[in-house]
Coordinates of C-alpha atoms in Angstrom, one line a residue:
Chain A
M1 CA -99.6 -14.4 -167.3
Q2 CA -97.6 -11.8 -169.2
V3 CA -99.3 -9.7 -171.8
T4 CA -97.7 -8.1 -174.8
S5 CA -97.5 -4.4 -174.4
S6 CA -98.9 -2.5 -177.3
I7 CA -96.8 0.6 -176.6
R8 CA -93.4 -1.1 -176.5
E9 CA -91.6 -2.5 -179.5
P10 CA -90.9 -6.2 -179.5
L11 CA -87.5 -7.2 -178.2
I12 CA -87.2 -10.2 -180.5
T13 CA -88.2 -9.9 -184.1
G14 CA -88.5 -12.2 -187.0
G15 CA -91.3 -14.5 -185.5
K16 CA -88.8 -16.6 -183.6
T17 CA -90.0 -19.7 -181.8
I18 CA -88.3 -21.1 -178.7
R19 CA -86.6 -23.8 -180.8
D20 CA -85.3 -21.1 -183.2
V21 CA -83.5 -19.5 -180.3
S22 CA -81.6 -22.7 -179.5
E23 CA -80.9 -23.2 -183.1
D24 CA -79.7 -19.7 -184.0
I25 CA -77.5 -19.2 -181.0
S26 CA -76.0 -22.7 -180.8
R27 CA -75.2 -22.8 -184.5
Q28 CA -72.0 -20.8 -184.3
V29 CA -70.7 -22.9 -181.4
E30 CA -71.3 -26.1 -183.3
G31 CA -70.0 -25.1 -186.7
K32 CA -66.5 -24.5 -187.9
P33 CA -65.2 -20.9 -187.5
T34 CA -65.6 -18.8 -190.6
Q35 CA -62.9 -17.3 -192.6
L36 CA -63.6 -13.9 -191.2
W37 CA -63.1 -15.3 -187.7
W38 CA -59.7 -16.7 -188.6
I39 CA -58.7 -13.4 -190.2
A40 CA -59.8 -11.4 -187.1
M41 CA -58.0 -14.0 -184.8
G42 CA -54.9 -13.7 -186.9
I43 CA -54.8 -9.9 -186.5
S44 CA -55.4 -10.2 -182.8
L45 CA -52.7 -12.7 -182.3
V46 CA -50.2 -10.6 -184.3
A47 CA -51.1 -7.6 -182.0
L48 CA -50.7 -9.9 -179.0
A49 CA -47.3 -11.2 -180.1
F50 CA -46.0 -7.7 -180.8
G51 CA -47.3 -6.5 -177.4
F52 CA -45.8 -9.5 -175.7
Y53 CA -42.4 -8.6 -177.1
C54 CA -42.8 -5.1 -175.7
L55 CA -43.8 -6.5 -172.4
C56 CA -40.8 -8.8 -172.2
T57 CA -38.5 -5.9 -173.1
L58 CA -40.1 -4.0 -170.3
L59 CA -39.5 -6.8 -167.8
W60 CA -35.9 -7.4 -169.0
E61 CA -34.9 -3.7 -169.2
G62 CA -37.1 -2.1 -166.6
V63 CA -39.8 0.5 -166.6
G64 CA -37.3 3.0 -168.1
V65 CA -38.2 1.7 -171.6
W66 CA -41.5 3.6 -171.2
G67 CA -41.6 7.3 -171.8
L68 CA -42.1 8.1 -168.1
N69 CA -39.8 10.7 -166.5
K70 CA -39.3 12.1 -163.0
T71 CA -42.2 14.5 -163.4
V72 CA -44.7 12.4 -165.3
G73 CA -44.6 9.1 -163.4
W74 CA -48.0 8.0 -164.6
A75 CA -49.0 8.3 -168.2
W76 CA -50.1 5.8 -170.8
D77 CA -50.0 2.9 -168.4
I78 CA -52.5 4.3 -165.9
T79 CA -54.5 6.0 -168.7
N80 CA -55.0 2.6 -170.3
F81 CA -55.7 0.9 -166.9
V82 CA -58.5 3.4 -166.1
W83 CA -59.8 3.2 -169.6
W84 CA -60.1 -0.6 -169.6
V85 CA -61.6 -0.8 -166.1
G86 CA -64.1 1.8 -167.2
I87 CA -65.1 -0.2 -170.2
G88 CA -65.8 -3.1 -168.0
H89 CA -68.5 -1.2 -166.1
A90 CA -71.2 -1.4 -168.8
G91 CA -71.3 -5.2 -168.6
T92 CA -72.2 -5.2 -164.9
L93 CA -74.6 -2.3 -165.4
I94 CA -76.4 -4.3 -168.0
S95 CA -76.5 -7.6 -166.2
A96 CA -76.9 -6.4 -162.6
I97 CA -78.5 -3.0 -162.5
L98 CA -80.9 -3.6 -165.4
L99 CA -81.8 -6.9 -163.8
L100 CA -82.8 -5.2 -160.6
F101 CA -84.8 -2.7 -162.6
R102 CA -86.4 -5.6 -164.5
Q103 CA -85.3 -4.2 -167.9
K104 CA -86.0 -7.1 -170.3
W105 CA -83.9 -5.6 -173.1
R106 CA -80.8 -6.6 -171.2
M107 CA -81.4 -10.2 -172.0
S108 CA -80.1 -10.2 -175.6
I109 CA -77.0 -8.3 -174.7
N110 CA -75.9 -9.2 -171.2
R111 CA -73.9 -12.3 -172.1
A112 CA -71.6 -10.5 -174.5
A113 CA -71.4 -7.4 -172.3
E114 CA -70.3 -9.4 -169.3
A115 CA -67.7 -11.2 -171.4
M116 CA -66.5 -7.8 -172.4
T117 CA -66.3 -6.8 -168.7
I118 CA -64.1 -9.8 -167.8
F119 CA -61.7 -9.4 -170.7
A120 CA -61.5 -5.6 -170.2
V121 CA -60.6 -6.1 -166.5
I122 CA -57.9 -8.6 -167.4
C123 CA -56.5 -6.1 -169.8
A124 CA -56.6 -3.3 -167.2
A125 CA -54.8 -5.5 -164.6
T126 CA -51.8 -6.0 -166.9
F127 CA -50.9 -2.3 -166.6
P128 CA -50.4 -1.9 -162.9
F129 CA -48.5 -5.2 -163.0
A130 CA -46.2 -4.1 -165.7
H131 CA -45.8 -0.8 -164.0
M132 CA -44.4 -2.6 -160.9
G133 CA -41.5 -3.7 -163.1
R134 CA -40.7 -6.8 -161.0
F135 CA -44.3 -7.8 -160.7
W136 CA -43.5 -11.1 -159.0
L137 CA -42.5 -9.0 -156.0
G138 CA -45.6 -7.0 -156.5
F139 CA -47.7 -9.7 -154.9
Y140 CA -46.0 -8.9 -151.6
W141 CA -46.6 -5.2 -152.2
V142 CA -50.3 -5.5 -152.9
F143 CA -51.5 -8.5 -151.1
P144 CA -51.2 -8.9 -147.3
L145 CA -48.9 -11.9 -147.5
P146 CA -46.4 -12.8 -144.8
N147 CA -43.0 -11.7 -145.9
T148 CA -39.3 -11.4 -144.9
W149 CA -39.5 -7.7 -144.2
G150 CA -41.0 -8.0 -140.8
S151 CA -43.7 -9.0 -141.7
L152 CA -44.3 -5.5 -142.9
W153 CA -47.8 -5.6 -144.1
A154 CA -49.5 -3.8 -147.1
N155 CA -50.7 -0.3 -146.2
F156 CA -54.5 -0.5 -145.9
N157 CA -54.7 3.3 -145.7
S158 CA -53.7 3.6 -149.4
P159 CA -56.3 3.9 -152.1
L160 CA -53.9 2.0 -154.4
L161 CA -54.4 -1.0 -152.1
W162 CA -58.2 -0.5 -152.0
D163 CA -58.0 -0.6 -155.8
V164 CA -56.3 -4.0 -155.7
F165 CA -59.1 -5.4 -153.6
A166 CA -61.8 -3.6 -155.6
I167 CA -60.6 -4.8 -159.0
S168 CA -59.8 -8.4 -157.9
T169 CA -63.2 -8.7 -156.2
Y170 CA -64.9 -7.1 -159.2
F171 CA -63.2 -9.5 -161.6
S172 CA -64.0 -12.6 -159.5
V173 CA -67.6 -11.7 -158.9
S174 CA -68.2 -10.7 -162.5
L175 CA -66.7 -14.0 -163.6
V176 CA -69.0 -16.0 -161.3
F177 CA -72.0 -13.9 -162.4
W178 CA -71.2 -14.5 -166.0
Y179 CA -70.5 -18.2 -165.5
M180 CA -73.8 -18.7 -163.6
G181 CA -75.6 -17.3 -166.6
L182 CA -73.8 -19.6 -169.0
I183 CA -74.6 -22.8 -167.1
P184 CA -78.1 -23.5 -168.5
D185 CA -76.9 -22.6 -172.0
F186 CA -74.0 -25.0 -171.8
A187 CA -76.7 -27.7 -171.1
V188 CA -78.5 -26.7 -174.3
I189 CA -75.4 -27.3 -176.3
R190 CA -74.7 -30.5 -174.4
D191 CA -78.2 -31.9 -175.2
R192 CA -77.9 -30.9 -178.9
A193 CA -74.5 -32.6 -179.0
V194 CA -76.1 -35.8 -177.6
R195 CA -78.7 -35.7 -180.3
Q196 CA -76.2 -35.0 -183.0
G197 CA -74.0 -37.9 -181.7
H198 CA -70.9 -35.7 -180.7
K199 CA -69.8 -37.6 -177.6
L200 CA -66.8 -35.5 -176.8
R201 CA -68.6 -32.2 -177.2
A202 CA -71.5 -33.5 -175.0
N203 CA -69.1 -34.4 -172.2
I204 CA -67.2 -31.1 -172.4
Y205 CA -70.3 -29.0 -172.3
N206 CA -71.8 -31.2 -169.6
A207 CA -68.8 -30.6 -167.4
L208 CA -69.0 -26.9 -168.2
S209 CA -72.7 -26.9 -167.2
F210 CA -72.0 -28.8 -163.9
G211 CA -74.6 -31.4 -164.9
W212 CA -77.4 -28.9 -165.2
D213 CA -80.9 -30.5 -165.2
G214 CA -83.3 -27.6 -165.5
A215 CA -85.5 -28.8 -162.7
A216 CA -88.0 -26.3 -161.2
R217 CA -86.2 -26.6 -157.9
T218 CA -82.9 -25.8 -159.5
W219 CA -84.3 -22.9 -161.4
S220 CA -85.9 -21.5 -158.3
R221 CA -82.6 -21.5 -156.5
Y222 CA -80.8 -20.3 -159.6
E223 CA -83.1 -17.3 -159.8
S224 CA -82.5 -16.3 -156.2
V225 CA -78.7 -16.7 -156.8
A226 CA -78.9 -14.4 -159.9
L227 CA -80.9 -11.8 -158.0
I228 CA -78.5 -11.7 -155.0
L229 CA -75.5 -11.6 -157.3
A230 CA -77.1 -8.7 -159.0
G231 CA -77.7 -7.0 -155.7
L232 CA -74.1 -7.6 -154.7
S233 CA -72.7 -6.5 -158.0
T234 CA -74.6 -3.2 -158.1
P235 CA -72.8 -1.6 -155.2
L236 CA -69.6 -3.4 -156.2
V237 CA -69.5 -1.9 -159.7
L238 CA -70.1 1.6 -158.2
S239 CA -67.4 1.0 -155.7
V240 CA -64.8 0.0 -158.3
H241 CA -64.6 3.2 -160.2
T242 CA -65.2 5.2 -157.1
I243 CA -62.0 3.6 -155.7
V244 CA -60.2 4.0 -159.0
S245 CA -61.1 7.7 -158.8
M246 CA -59.8 7.9 -155.2
D247 CA -56.3 6.9 -156.5
F248 CA -56.4 10.5 -157.8
A249 CA -58.9 12.3 -155.6
T250 CA -57.1 11.5 -152.3
S251 CA -53.8 13.0 -153.6
V252 CA -52.9 16.7 -153.3
V253 CA -52.2 17.2 -157.1
P254 CA -54.1 20.1 -158.6
G255 CA -56.7 18.7 -161.0
W256 CA -57.0 15.4 -159.1
H257 CA -57.9 16.7 -155.7
A258 CA -61.7 16.9 -156.3
T259 CA -64.6 15.4 -154.4
I260 CA -66.6 15.2 -157.6
F261 CA -64.4 12.4 -158.9
P262 CA -66.3 9.3 -157.7
P263 CA -69.7 10.0 -159.4
Y264 CA -67.9 11.6 -162.4
F265 CA -65.7 8.5 -162.9
V266 CA -68.6 6.1 -162.5
A267 CA -70.7 8.0 -165.1
G268 CA -67.7 8.1 -167.5
A269 CA -67.1 4.4 -167.0
I270 CA -70.6 3.5 -168.0
F271 CA -70.5 5.9 -170.9
S272 CA -67.3 4.4 -172.3
G273 CA -68.5 0.8 -171.5
F274 CA -71.7 1.2 -173.4
A275 CA -69.8 2.6 -176.4
M276 CA -67.6 -0.5 -176.4
V277 CA -70.6 -2.8 -176.0
L278 CA -72.1 -1.1 -179.1
T279 CA -68.9 -1.4 -181.1
L280 CA -68.6 -5.1 -180.3
L281 CA -72.3 -6.0 -180.7
I282 CA -72.8 -4.2 -184.0
I283 CA -70.0 -6.4 -185.4
T284 CA -71.2 -9.5 -183.6
R285 CA -74.9 -9.3 -184.7
K286 CA -73.8 -8.8 -188.3
V287 CA -71.2 -11.6 -188.3
F288 CA -73.5 -14.1 -186.5
K289 CA -76.7 -12.9 -188.2
L290 CA -78.3 -12.0 -184.8
E291 CA -80.3 -9.0 -186.1
D292 CA -83.5 -10.5 -184.8
Y293 CA -82.1 -10.7 -181.3
I294 CA -80.1 -7.6 -181.1
T295 CA -82.5 -5.2 -182.8
I296 CA -82.4 -1.6 -183.7
Y297 CA -84.5 -1.1 -180.6
H298 CA -81.7 -2.5 -178.4
I299 CA -79.2 -0.2 -180.1
E300 CA -81.5 2.8 -179.6
L301 CA -81.9 2.1 -175.9
M302 CA -78.1 1.8 -175.4
N303 CA -77.7 5.1 -177.3
I304 CA -80.1 6.7 -174.8
V305 CA -77.8 5.5 -172.0
I306 CA -74.9 7.1 -173.9
I307 CA -76.7 10.4 -174.1
I308 CA -77.5 10.4 -170.3
T309 CA -74.0 9.3 -169.1
G310 CA -72.3 11.5 -171.7
S311 CA -74.3 14.5 -170.5
I312 CA -73.4 13.7 -166.9
V313 CA -69.7 13.6 -167.9
G314 CA -70.1 17.0 -169.7
I315 CA -71.7 18.5 -166.6
A316 CA -68.8 17.1 -164.5
Y317 CA -66.2 18.8 -166.8
I318 CA -68.0 22.1 -166.4
T319 CA -68.4 21.7 -162.6
E320 CA -64.7 21.0 -162.3
F321 CA -64.0 24.3 -164.0
F322 CA -66.5 26.2 -162.0
I323 CA -65.1 24.9 -158.7
A324 CA -61.6 25.7 -159.8
W325 CA -62.6 29.3 -160.4
Y326 CA -64.9 29.5 -157.3
G327 CA -62.3 27.8 -155.0
Q328 CA -59.8 30.5 -155.7
V329 CA -56.8 28.2 -155.3
P330 CA -54.2 29.5 -157.8
A331 CA -52.6 26.1 -158.3
E332 CA -56.0 24.5 -159.1
Q333 CA -56.9 27.4 -161.4
Y334 CA -53.7 27.1 -163.2
A335 CA -54.1 23.3 -163.7
F336 CA -57.4 23.8 -165.5
F337 CA -56.2 26.8 -167.5
N338 CA -53.3 24.7 -168.5
R339 CA -55.5 21.9 -169.7
M340 CA -57.4 24.1 -172.0
Q341 CA -54.6 26.3 -173.3
G342 CA -51.3 24.6 -172.3
P343 CA -49.2 22.3 -174.4
Y344 CA -51.8 19.5 -174.2
W345 CA -54.7 21.7 -175.5
W346 CA -55.2 19.2 -178.4
A347 CA -55.9 16.3 -176.0
Y348 CA -58.3 18.5 -174.0
W349 CA -60.3 19.6 -177.0
S350 CA -60.3 16.1 -178.5
M351 CA -61.8 15.0 -175.2
M352 CA -64.4 17.8 -175.2
T353 CA -65.5 17.1 -178.8
C354 CA -65.7 13.4 -178.5
N355 CA -67.3 13.1 -175.1
V356 CA -69.5 16.2 -174.7
I357 CA -70.5 17.2 -178.3
S358 CA -70.6 14.0 -180.2
P359 CA -73.0 12.0 -178.0
Q360 CA -75.5 14.9 -178.2
L361 CA -76.1 13.8 -181.8
F362 CA -78.1 10.9 -180.4
W363 CA -80.9 13.2 -179.5
F364 CA -81.9 12.7 -183.2
K365 CA -83.9 9.5 -183.6
K366 CA -82.5 9.1 -187.1
I367 CA -79.0 9.0 -185.8
R368 CA -79.6 6.8 -182.8
T369 CA -81.4 4.2 -184.9
N370 CA -78.7 4.2 -187.6
I371 CA -76.2 1.4 -187.3
V372 CA -73.4 3.1 -189.2
A373 CA -73.7 6.4 -187.3
T374 CA -73.9 4.5 -184.0
F375 CA -70.8 2.4 -184.8
V376 CA -68.8 5.5 -185.7
L377 CA -69.9 7.5 -182.7
S378 CA -69.2 4.5 -180.4
I379 CA -65.6 4.5 -181.5
I380 CA -65.4 8.3 -181.2
V381 CA -66.7 8.1 -177.6
N382 CA -64.1 5.6 -176.7
I383 CA -61.3 7.7 -178.2
G384 CA -62.7 10.6 -176.2
M385 CA -62.8 8.6 -173.0
W386 CA -59.2 7.6 -173.5
F387 CA -58.3 11.3 -173.9
E388 CA -60.2 12.1 -170.7
R389 CA -58.0 9.8 -168.7
F390 CA -54.9 11.1 -170.5
V391 CA -55.9 14.7 -169.8
I392 CA -56.6 14.1 -166.1
I393 CA -53.4 12.1 -165.5
V394 CA -50.8 13.8 -167.7
T395 CA -51.8 17.4 -167.7
S396 CA -52.1 17.4 -163.9
I397 CA -48.6 16.2 -163.3
H398 CA -46.6 17.5 -166.2
R399 CA -46.6 20.9 -164.5
D400 CA -45.0 20.3 -161.2
Y401 CA -45.1 22.8 -158.3
V402 CA -41.5 23.5 -159.1
P403 CA -41.3 25.0 -162.7
S404 CA -37.8 23.6 -163.2
S405 CA -39.4 20.1 -163.1
W406 CA -41.9 20.9 -165.8
S407 CA -41.7 18.4 -168.6
M408 CA -43.7 16.7 -171.4
F409 CA -44.5 13.1 -171.8
H410 CA -43.4 11.3 -175.0
P411 CA -44.7 7.8 -175.4
T412 CA -42.2 5.2 -176.7
I413 CA -42.8 2.2 -178.8
Y414 CA -43.1 0.2 -175.6
D415 CA -45.8 2.4 -174.2
M416 CA -47.8 1.8 -177.4
G417 CA -46.8 -1.8 -177.5
E418 CA -48.4 -2.6 -174.3
Y419 CA -51.6 -0.8 -175.3
I420 CA -51.6 -3.0 -178.5
F421 CA -50.9 -6.0 -176.3
T422 CA -54.2 -5.4 -174.5
F423 CA -56.1 -5.0 -177.7
G424 CA -54.7 -8.3 -178.9
L425 CA -55.6 -9.9 -175.6
F426 CA -59.1 -8.4 -175.6
F427 CA -60.1 -9.3 -179.1
S428 CA -58.6 -12.8 -179.2
A429 CA -60.4 -13.6 -175.9
F430 CA -63.6 -12.1 -177.3
L431 CA -63.3 -14.1 -180.5
L432 CA -62.7 -17.3 -178.5
F433 CA -65.7 -16.5 -176.4
A434 CA -67.9 -15.9 -179.5
K435 CA -66.8 -19.2 -181.0
F436 CA -67.1 -21.6 -178.1
F437 CA -69.7 -20.0 -175.9
P438 CA -73.3 -19.0 -176.7
V439 CA -73.1 -15.2 -177.3
I440 CA -76.7 -14.6 -176.3
N441 CA -78.4 -15.9 -173.1
M442 CA -80.7 -18.4 -174.6
A443 CA -82.6 -19.3 -171.4
E444 CA -83.5 -15.6 -170.7
V445 CA -84.4 -14.9 -174.3
K446 CA -86.6 -17.9 -174.4
S447 CA -88.5 -16.6 -171.3
I448 CA -89.5 -13.5 -173.2
I449 CA -90.4 -15.1 -176.5
K450 CA -94.0 -15.3 -175.6
S451 CA -94.4 -11.8 -174.1
S452 CA -92.1 -9.7 -176.3
S453 CA -91.6 -11.1 -179.8
E454 CA -93.4 -10.8 -183.1
Q455 CA -94.6 -14.4 -182.7
K456 CA -98.3 -14.9 -183.0
H457 CA -100.2 -16.8 -180.3
Chain E
M1 CA -80.9 -43.1 -156.8
D2 CA -82.7 -46.4 -156.6
S3 CA -83.1 -48.4 -159.7
N4 CA -86.2 -49.6 -161.6
K5 CA -88.3 -46.5 -161.1
N6 CA -91.1 -46.0 -163.4
F7 CA -92.2 -42.5 -164.4
V8 CA -94.9 -41.0 -166.5
V9 CA -93.6 -38.0 -168.4
G10 CA -95.8 -35.3 -169.7
I11 CA -94.5 -32.9 -172.3
F12 CA -95.9 -29.4 -172.5
D13 CA -95.2 -26.8 -175.2
D14 CA -96.4 -23.7 -173.4
E15 CA -95.4 -22.3 -170.0
D16 CA -98.9 -21.0 -169.2
V17 CA -100.5 -24.3 -170.1
L18 CA -97.9 -26.0 -167.9
L19 CA -98.6 -23.7 -164.9
H20 CA -102.3 -24.4 -165.1
A21 CA -101.7 -28.1 -165.5
V22 CA -99.4 -28.2 -162.4
E23 CA -102.0 -26.4 -160.3
H24 CA -104.9 -28.6 -161.5
T25 CA -103.2 -32.0 -161.3
R26 CA -102.0 -31.2 -157.8
E27 CA -105.5 -30.3 -156.8
K28 CA -106.6 -33.7 -158.1
G29 CA -104.1 -35.3 -155.8
L30 CA -101.3 -36.1 -158.2
K31 CA -97.8 -36.0 -156.7
I32 CA -95.4 -34.4 -159.2
H33 CA -91.8 -35.7 -159.0
E34 CA -90.3 -32.6 -160.7
V35 CA -90.8 -30.3 -163.7
Y36 CA -87.9 -29.6 -166.1
S37 CA -87.9 -26.4 -168.2
P38 CA -85.7 -24.7 -170.7
F39 CA -86.1 -21.4 -168.9
P40 CA -87.3 -20.2 -165.5
V41 CA -91.1 -20.2 -165.4
H42 CA -92.4 -17.6 -163.0
G43 CA -94.7 -19.0 -160.4
L44 CA -93.8 -22.6 -161.1
D45 CA -92.0 -23.1 -157.8
E46 CA -95.1 -21.8 -155.9
A47 CA -97.4 -23.9 -158.0
L48 CA -95.3 -27.0 -157.1
G49 CA -95.5 -26.0 -153.5
Y50 CA -91.7 -25.4 -153.1
K51 CA -90.6 -23.3 -150.2
R52 CA -88.5 -20.2 -150.8
S53 CA -84.8 -20.9 -151.2
R54 CA -82.7 -20.2 -148.1
L55 CA -79.7 -19.2 -150.2
P56 CA -80.1 -15.5 -149.2
I57 CA -79.4 -16.5 -145.6
A58 CA -76.3 -18.3 -146.7
A59 CA -75.2 -15.3 -148.7
F60 CA -75.7 -13.0 -145.6
L61 CA -73.7 -15.3 -143.3
F62 CA -70.9 -15.6 -145.8
G63 CA -71.0 -11.8 -146.2
M64 CA -70.8 -11.2 -142.5
T65 CA -67.8 -13.6 -142.3
G66 CA -66.1 -11.5 -145.0
T67 CA -66.8 -8.3 -143.0
S68 CA -65.4 -9.7 -139.8
L69 CA -62.3 -11.3 -141.4
A70 CA -61.4 -8.2 -143.3
L71 CA -61.8 -5.9 -140.2
L72 CA -59.9 -8.3 -138.0
M73 CA -57.1 -8.7 -140.6
Q74 CA -56.6 -5.0 -141.1
I75 CA -56.9 -4.0 -137.4
W76 CA -54.5 -6.8 -136.4
M77 CA -51.9 -6.1 -139.2
L78 CA -51.8 -2.4 -139.0
G79 CA -52.9 -1.9 -135.4
Y80 CA -51.0 -4.6 -133.5
D81 CA -48.6 -6.7 -135.5
W82 CA -46.7 -3.8 -137.1
P83 CA -48.2 -0.5 -136.2
M84 CA -47.2 2.3 -138.6
I85 CA -47.9 6.0 -138.4
I86 CA -49.3 7.0 -141.8
G87 CA -50.3 10.6 -142.3
G88 CA -50.3 11.2 -138.5
K89 CA -53.5 9.1 -138.1
N90 CA -54.3 6.4 -135.6
H91 CA -52.7 3.0 -136.1
A92 CA -56.0 1.4 -136.5
S93 CA -58.6 4.0 -137.6
L94 CA -61.7 2.6 -139.1
P95 CA -62.6 4.8 -142.2
P96 CA -59.7 3.8 -144.4
F97 CA -60.5 0.1 -143.7
I98 CA -64.0 0.4 -145.1
P99 CA -63.3 -0.1 -148.8
V100 CA -61.4 -3.4 -148.3
T101 CA -64.0 -4.5 -145.8
F102 CA -66.8 -3.9 -148.3
E103 CA -64.9 -5.7 -151.1
M104 CA -64.2 -8.7 -148.9
T105 CA -67.9 -8.8 -147.8
V106 CA -69.1 -8.9 -151.4
L107 CA -66.4 -11.5 -152.4
L108 CA -67.2 -13.9 -149.7
A109 CA -71.0 -13.5 -150.0
A110 CA -70.9 -14.2 -153.7
F111 CA -68.5 -17.1 -153.7
G112 CA -70.1 -18.6 -150.6
M113 CA -73.6 -18.4 -152.0
V114 CA -72.6 -19.8 -155.4
G115 CA -70.7 -22.6 -153.7
T116 CA -73.8 -23.4 -151.5
F117 CA -76.0 -23.4 -154.6
F118 CA -73.8 -26.0 -156.3
I119 CA -73.8 -28.2 -153.2
A120 CA -77.6 -27.8 -152.5
S121 CA -78.4 -28.6 -156.1
D122 CA -75.9 -31.4 -156.2
M123 CA -74.2 -30.0 -159.3
K124 CA -70.7 -31.2 -160.2
P125 CA -68.8 -31.1 -163.5
Y126 CA -68.5 -34.9 -163.7
K127 CA -72.1 -35.7 -163.0
W128 CA -74.7 -36.4 -165.8
P129 CA -78.2 -35.3 -164.8
R130 CA -81.1 -37.7 -164.9
Q131 CA -83.0 -36.6 -168.0
F132 CA -86.6 -37.5 -168.6
D133 CA -86.7 -35.9 -172.0
I134 CA -83.7 -34.4 -173.7
R135 CA -85.9 -31.7 -175.2
S136 CA -86.3 -30.1 -171.8
T137 CA -83.3 -27.8 -172.5
D138 CA -84.6 -26.9 -175.9
D139 CA -88.2 -25.9 -176.1
K140 CA -90.3 -28.4 -174.0
H141 CA -91.5 -28.4 -170.4
V142 CA -91.3 -31.9 -169.0
M143 CA -93.4 -33.0 -166.0
A144 CA -92.2 -36.2 -164.4
I145 CA -94.5 -38.2 -162.2
D146 CA -93.2 -41.1 -160.1
L147 CA -95.6 -44.0 -160.3
A148 CA -94.4 -45.4 -156.9
T149 CA -95.6 -42.3 -155.0
N150 CA -99.0 -42.1 -156.7
K151 CA -102.1 -44.2 -156.2
M152 CA -103.4 -43.5 -159.7
S153 CA -102.6 -45.9 -162.5
K154 CA -100.5 -45.2 -165.5
E155 CA -103.5 -44.8 -167.8
E156 CA -105.3 -42.5 -165.4
I157 CA -102.3 -40.2 -165.1
S158 CA -101.8 -40.2 -168.8
A159 CA -105.4 -39.2 -169.4
L160 CA -105.2 -36.5 -166.7
L161 CA -102.1 -35.0 -168.3
K162 CA -103.6 -35.1 -171.8
S163 CA -106.7 -33.4 -170.5
Q164 CA -104.5 -30.6 -169.0
G165 CA -102.9 -29.9 -172.3
A166 CA -99.9 -32.1 -172.5
S167 CA -98.8 -32.5 -176.1
E168 CA -97.3 -35.9 -175.4
V169 CA -97.3 -38.4 -172.6
N170 CA -94.4 -40.9 -172.5
E171 CA -93.0 -43.4 -170.0
K172 CA -89.5 -43.5 -168.7
N173 CA -87.8 -46.1 -166.6
F174 CA -84.5 -45.7 -164.8

């Protein structure tokens, strides 16, 4: 029997009963979308359409429509790719690692965070595909498929190929993990539809729930599946950003060739991911009136994760500098000196301000429990993390070993267009999710109603 | 599923009452067909006498399949079918093959285990489950007792469930 702890704040407020949970979460699935939803969807679709135009132009004209040049061969595309992949990491951390640590506060936020993971990874994947130009040929370059060149197989020694396997596995396993969580909740909506007399909806949600029955035997198996999926996802999520960082770390470019990259990238990924979860959930809880489920306490705990990971990122920046000085390699020292004082100083200092200084404000309880401050800081952190990737990628390669090749990167409308495309994709997917799927894991929240809510027994 | 089965269905509002009821009624010799809950109740599977799921074994075997397939694929492709010298290293050196091997292990373990789960639980998109009480996905725990497998009469079972804290006792025929 579980006992309410007197030293912990309740996770669910407002004296909710188990029935209230079904009612509050299913309501937005059953009702018509609000005007606000349509407006948000409209804006997302406009962004998507504009981005699609830019993407089509890229496919028609070639990668030359981007601002890339012979020196800076990776810029916004790879920056955006790493940024989106990083954002995805928070979803898996919340659903898998916090499950292994038996952190019950994950239960109100894991569904939306995992959805965010899946959409973010889809957005990330569009960039390497677009960068390949003729991406239909890319399948032969990245997947070991028999081809007419030999068969000349993909190069398994390349970190870029590891990345393909890491990201596609990460996407597939996250999708399965997320879907497994949704199954019992689809059954809730199905049974409510049966009672309300909506035959079509009942059939659709029954199919989505795979005919879930909620039997003790099924739950028992279900729980062991969830636990093992969490156990598999935990090293998986760490491997993904590790491998993304190896795209850089295994090269011989000054500023990239660093052994600190894997842990530093993973911490940065969780940092930016939590910021994006906060941005999304602060809006979602307001729009769907879920303040009793996603409480200030949840927001405070996420802000604490932001302080920790933000500080790790800060230490990593300082360590990189120290090692550049201590290593006494002139090219390496120049790369870091150039970051700070070169033509991209503004990007570097934006990164430092947004990522290292701004999250330290969360040491103040007043700030980390304030919704407006959290919302603003969550966006600042994501801007900072975008600049981090931009700084790492562009400042390291815009100063080539041969000074005659030195150049700057100037993004074109098509560079920006594809970034806008992914925002349109991400937000329209998230809005569809929020409308048709339960945004909070009802089954898990119901299991803590007795032990961690304000309900009297 | 054979037709014309008669069940006594006990409805419980609270998971702890349900757990005690399951333990006590089983001690009294009642055979419980199944319990349906809106959320996982910890200890319920042990109270019902269910064995631990063997899904972890399935996951391990699928994972090992992934490991072997990934290693065989990479060693065969780069070591034998079209050997290439990359960075002056051996054709088939193990360290660079580890990331892909790890990912394939996780991929096959996850998909294999979830597939096994669906098959073992007989879950398919076009199948409607047999529901003893539709509230079992909302806020009620539902204990189903098959009359055919029990010696007690309907009334005796009913009284037993009531005494164990069931808020309602109904009948259900399929």
